[in-house]
Each structure stands twice: as structure tokens, then as C-alpha cells.
Amino acid sequence: MAQLIKVHACISRYEMDLYRYQSRFLRVKKQQWLMLKEAFEKNEFHHFVKKEQMERTENGEGSLTRIRSYRLNKERSGPSVTYPEANLDSPELSFHATPGSLDELKEMFMKRVFHFQLKWATSTIRDRSFADPSLSDDHNLQELLQKLPDQHLIMYAPVLRVKNTSIALDTILISPGEITCIHFLEGGRHDVYMGSAERFWRKNPGEKDESSLLSPMISLSRTAALVKQLLKEKEIGLKVKKALVCKEGFVEYPEAPYDLTVADKRAYSQWMYPHVHHSMPMKHDQLKAAGVLLANCVIESFRRND
């Protein structure tokens, strides 16, 4: 899974210490997965299933039953395995049912990690931000996080601070060897976008539901230009690319610039393939670039009281 290091203008743990949290995420995810996998294979997964009933304590107060630390009997199950209490700094490991297969467990685990990533990208130990509730159901965000490998870093529609102005950017994918600025074109299945060098594009031209929209190239070009400028100031040599993504529809853009990749319904899988199968490890310049971009982002947060 890729790492979500920034969302909109929300405060992020990665902004506090990028190197520490990117390595901690990898470690925690691996540890939690191996623990769940082992419990599933040993038919001990019921210890991770939520018990919804309330139990009465000795003083008469109700308390929701929670998963407790559990150690398997060495003589019966081999080496001991400890299932810890939920940790505020790790994904919640409680589920409503036991998965029927390892693939189902993996899917359940990835959903837990996704919500955990949203937590890290919108809060720190002391502060938190108001996050858009729609992020939990954002298919574009989930697609990138769950399909791309661990060494990819994602800034999802961040807000950049330029002098005294805040500028909303498109999504930025920071990979070991390059940076890709991504604009998502939303719409129904089989929608057709007619691109041009004009300020406005046409959607479904010639149809009853024809409409116009502001050219996505405006924000995409602005995002790429600002990223290049910040990297140049710090002498970081990563290549900056642009991608126009329309997974469900079609984009007709005869005058597309040479440095733009159009990943519509016909080319989306081909565009994703090298990213999904990227085997290059995380690089120093990659982390340095991410740090520079994070340092120039807007943060809107408040002190948490939970």
C-alpha cells in the first residue's frame, strides 16, 4: 500500500517527522498483518472479532467488551502469539466476523489500514484537522493507496502556501524515480471529454446532456509548475510528469502536450501497470522532495481534547 502523507490542508504526522513515520508505517503494517495471518491460519481469529454485548462490572457500570491480550498455549499451538490491546498509533484490529479466506482477510485488513492512514494524514498526537467525511468513500484515493506499493508517497489534493496565497493543487504521487501530478476527471460511465487548448472543455459533445467544464489542464499545469519550482530551489533532480486520469470515461484530446499522459478507460490499466509493479526501493531524493513539498503546505488544525 502507498503511504498517504498529506490530505488537503489537514495536519499530518508525516509533516512532523517524515523519515520516522514513513518507516513506522511500514513496520506497523507488516507486524499487524503477520499477526492477523497467523491467527487466521491457527483458527484463533475469533479473538479479533468484536463482541457487541455489554458486560456488567462488579461496581455495576457497563463496559463494552474489548479484545484482550491473549497468549496461545505452547504445548497446544507451538510458539506463543500475543494479541495486544488496540493501539492509538496502529490500525484497529477488531472485526465483525471471521473471514472465510486469506484473500478476504487481506481485503478486510486493507480497509482497516486505509482508515488508519486517514487518521495519520489528518491528526498528530496533539492536534487534529476537520477532514472531509467523503474521503472515507473516495474511490480514487483508495485505488491509489491500495494498489500502489509501499514505496510510493501520496499528497492528495494538497494546499500549497505561495507567499501570502493558498493554492489548491492536484494530487501528487511521489515515486522513487519521479513525481506525477494527477488530475482526476469525474463523471458517469462512458462519458466523453473533448479536450482543447481553450479555457473550457466540452463533455459529451453533441449529446442531450452536453456541458462544459473548466479545462483540467489549468490546475494540472499549475501543480506541475509549482512542484518543479520547489524542487529546483532545493536542487532535487526528480522528473515531474503530468497525468489526466478518467477511469470510467473517454478523453479525446488531439492537441495534448507531449509531457501529458491521458489515462482514460482505454489506457488506465496500461498507465497503472508500471506503478503497481514498481520494484525500486525508496530513495533519498524522493524523501527529500516529499519533505520540501510538505514544508510548503498549508496546515489548518486545532488542539485535540480526546
C-alpha atoms as one frame of an Amber mdcrd trajectory, in Angstrom:
protein
   0.000   0.000   0.000   1.167   3.504  -0.839   1.547   5.978   2.023  -0.804
   8.936   2.410   1.368  11.787   3.662  -0.934  14.771   3.082  -4.653  15.443
   2.559  -5.945  18.905   1.624  -4.884  21.391   4.345  -5.087  18.825   7.159
  -2.242  18.398   9.606  -0.231  15.222   9.002   2.082  13.169  11.168   4.446
  12.988   8.211   4.849  16.770   8.429   6.138  16.352  11.976   8.769  13.737
  11.086   8.653  12.280   7.569  11.503   9.800   7.988  10.221   8.466  11.290
   6.609   7.964  10.255   7.205   6.521   6.798   9.358   3.768   8.319   6.973
   3.270  11.240   4.041   2.793   8.878   5.861   0.004   7.039   6.853  -1.685
  10.284   3.419  -1.484  11.922   1.595  -2.664   8.815   3.868  -5.662   8.431
   3.637  -6.631  12.106  -0.151  -6.342  12.204  -0.620  -8.319   9.005   1.632
 -11.178  10.122  -0.212 -11.321  13.451  -3.651 -11.492  11.795  -2.465 -14.000
   9.216  -1.025 -16.300  11.870  -4.181 -16.085  13.973  -6.314 -16.935  10.939
  -4.151 -19.899   9.964  -4.266 -21.249  13.549  -8.060 -20.838  13.804  -7.622
 -18.250  16.558  -9.124 -15.295  14.668 -12.158 -15.167  16.964 -10.014 -13.180
  19.396 -10.161 -10.297  16.892 -13.946 -10.421  16.435 -15.922  -7.691  18.188
 -18.247  -8.686  20.995 -21.091  -6.183  20.902 -22.779  -7.180  24.152 -22.238
  -5.104  27.267 -20.806  -6.715  30.368 -21.509  -5.564  33.887 -18.528  -4.873
  36.031 -18.512  -5.542  39.755 -19.451  -1.941  40.554 -22.460  -2.134  38.273
 -21.121   0.036  35.428 -21.407  -1.156  31.851 -18.337  -1.534  29.682 -18.018
  -2.704  26.100 -16.097  -5.971  25.902 -12.773  -5.379  24.158 -10.106  -7.573
  22.736  -7.651  -8.531  25.451  -4.098  -9.764  25.277  -4.137 -13.463  24.584
  -1.348 -15.999  24.572  -1.690 -19.359  22.879  -0.797 -22.439  24.874   2.714
 -23.530  23.842   2.006 -27.224  24.200  -1.160 -26.970  22.125  -0.256 -24.422
  19.453   3.509 -24.216  19.270   5.243 -20.837  19.723   3.219 -18.296  21.676
   1.429 -15.496  19.844   0.313 -12.343  21.670  -2.692 -10.358  20.518  -2.302
  -6.873  22.018  -4.795  -4.225  23.003  -5.701  -1.745  20.272  -3.013   0.902
  19.938  -3.836   4.515  19.114  -0.800   4.543  16.848  -1.707   1.442  14.849
  -4.722   0.139  12.888  -7.734  -1.058  14.864  -7.672  -4.841  14.809 -11.278
  -5.682  15.605 -13.668  -7.121  13.054 -17.344  -8.054  12.883 -16.748 -11.585
  11.606 -14.090 -14.164  10.829 -13.010 -14.052   7.162 -13.677 -17.087   5.000
 -10.341 -16.982   3.210  -6.919 -15.372   3.304  -7.909 -13.107   0.393 -10.952
 -11.925   2.323  -8.751 -11.272   5.372  -6.373  -9.228   3.231  -9.266  -7.129
   1.936 -10.561  -6.554   5.472  -7.097  -5.615   6.685  -6.535  -3.158   3.835
  -9.774  -1.367   4.703  -8.590  -1.029   8.305  -5.223   0.309   7.162  -6.930
   2.782   4.818  -8.849   4.362   7.707  -5.679   4.294   9.780  -3.893   6.206
   7.012  -6.639   8.832   7.002  -6.105   9.224  10.743  -2.358   9.773  10.349
  -2.937  12.210   7.474  -5.408  14.339   9.460  -4.023  14.353  13.005  -0.993
  14.199  15.266  -0.664  13.260  18.919  -1.617  16.809  19.989  -3.553  18.290
  17.046  -6.164  17.319  14.517  -7.953  18.764  11.500 -11.508  18.729  10.235
 -11.371  16.149   7.437 -13.909  15.926   4.641 -16.148  12.911   5.510 -16.276
  11.957   1.824 -12.613  10.914   1.993 -13.661   7.608   3.571 -15.513   6.714
   0.370 -13.174   8.333  -2.135 -12.573   5.627  -4.730  -9.705   7.450  -6.430
  -7.837   7.755  -3.145  -8.499   4.132  -2.173  -7.415   2.928  -5.602  -4.046
   4.676  -5.386  -3.344   3.681  -1.792  -4.366   0.038  -2.083  -2.907  -0.794
  -5.476   0.419   1.036  -5.369   3.383  -0.441  -3.435   4.701   0.830  -0.110
   7.463   2.961  -1.614   5.008   5.425  -3.188   4.025   8.589  -1.271   0.771
  10.414  -1.980  -0.246  14.014  -1.365  -3.983  14.062  -2.055  -5.182  17.453
  -3.321  -2.826  19.403  -1.016  -2.969  23.152  -0.481   0.308  24.948  -1.121
   1.432  28.155   0.543   2.886  30.568  -2.023   3.939  33.860  -0.437   0.680
  35.112   1.115  -1.605  32.950  -1.006  -3.009  29.450  -0.580  -3.254  27.439
  -3.797  -5.176  24.163  -4.076  -3.204  21.646  -6.111  -3.973  18.406  -7.874
  -2.883  15.101  -6.379   0.885  14.470  -6.267   2.361  10.966  -6.479   5.960
  10.892  -5.252   7.692   7.743  -6.520  11.348   6.647  -6.106  12.347   7.886
  -9.546   9.787  10.540 -10.471   6.866  12.698  -9.402   3.490  12.532 -11.133
   0.888  15.279 -10.844  -2.565  13.721 -11.291  -5.903  15.300 -12.155  -8.981
  13.084 -11.870 -11.829  13.677 -14.317 -15.059  12.598 -12.664 -18.243  11.566
 -14.417 -20.528   8.723 -15.339 -19.543   5.633 -17.234 -18.814   6.182 -20.926
 -18.749   9.967 -20.637 -16.642  11.608 -23.343 -14.482  14.664 -22.686 -13.355
  16.736 -25.640 -10.086  18.438 -24.803  -8.587  21.505 -26.443  -6.245  24.401
 -25.791  -9.243  26.550 -24.848 -10.136  27.562 -21.298 -13.207  25.313 -21.329
 -13.632  21.704 -22.432 -16.793  20.006 -23.651 -18.344  16.968 -22.026 -20.434
  14.602 -24.167 -20.431  16.929 -27.218 -23.429  16.529 -29.491 -25.480  14.727
 -26.847 -28.544  15.927 -24.946 -26.528  16.165 -21.739 -23.681  18.139 -23.322
 -21.990  20.508 -20.884 -18.780  22.456 -20.428 -16.133  22.360 -17.731 -13.042
  24.329 -16.877 -10.019  22.814 -18.559  -8.303  20.396 -16.147  -5.006  21.408
 -17.739  -5.140  24.725 -15.871  -4.816  23.179 -12.410  -2.634  20.317 -13.635
  -0.118  22.631 -15.291  -0.118  24.923 -12.245   0.559  21.966  -9.946   3.451
  20.695 -12.075   4.974  24.180 -12.398   4.927  24.800  -8.638   6.359  21.366
  -7.875   9.167  21.904 -10.379   9.914  25.319  -8.906  10.234  23.980  -5.356
  12.419  21.071  -6.455  14.657  23.359  -8.487  15.183  25.665  -5.494  16.476
  22.696  -3.483  18.402  21.196  -6.422  16.373  17.984  -6.480  16.560  16.325
  -9.872  13.396  14.204  -9.910  11.454  14.321 -13.148   7.945  15.790 -12.893
   5.207  14.258 -15.055   1.514  15.030 -15.607  -1.366  12.571 -15.869  -5.015
  13.138 -16.696  -6.971  10.209 -15.250 -10.502   9.280 -16.306 -11.001   5.660
 -15.300 -14.629   5.291 -16.395 -14.843   7.623 -19.366 -13.027   8.655 -22.528
 -10.832  11.654 -23.282 -10.380  12.929 -26.832  -7.518  15.399 -26.782  -5.833
  15.740 -30.211  -3.704  18.689 -29.067  -2.435  17.032 -25.878   1.045  18.286
 -24.872   3.922  15.831 -25.173   4.504  15.664 -21.403   0.923  14.644 -20.579
  -0.300  11.078 -20.155  -4.021  10.588 -20.778  -5.183   7.585 -18.745  -8.813
   7.163 -19.743 -10.824   3.936 -19.827  -8.746   2.674 -22.754  -5.346   3.397
 -21.220  -5.860   3.387 -17.440  -4.606  -0.156 -16.829  -1.565   0.448 -19.023
  -0.768   3.641 -17.095  -1.154   1.949 -13.703   0.859  -1.175 -14.553   4.420
   0.220 -14.138   3.421   1.986 -10.918   1.831  -1.143  -9.436   4.816  -3.328
 -10.375   7.439  -0.758  -9.391  10.236  -2.583  -7.549  12.672   0.282  -6.936
  13.192   0.947  -3.199  12.515   4.306  -1.601  15.196   6.868  -2.492  16.820
   9.735  -0.593  15.819  12.294  -3.251  12.253  11.027  -3.069  12.038  11.628
   0.678  13.840  14.949   0.308  11.322  16.051  -2.336   8.404  14.967  -0.147
   9.864  16.924   2.764  10.228  20.074   0.654   6.641  19.858  -0.590   5.250
  19.169   2.898   7.186  22.114   4.329   5.397  24.448   1.911   1.877  23.168
   2.505  -0.896  24.911   4.393  -1.881  23.408   7.764  -5.295  24.070   9.314
  -5.659  22.329  12.682  -6.732  22.684  16.307  -5.604  21.204  19.602  -7.326
  17.878  20.239  -9.065  17.213  23.548  -9.714  13.464  23.246
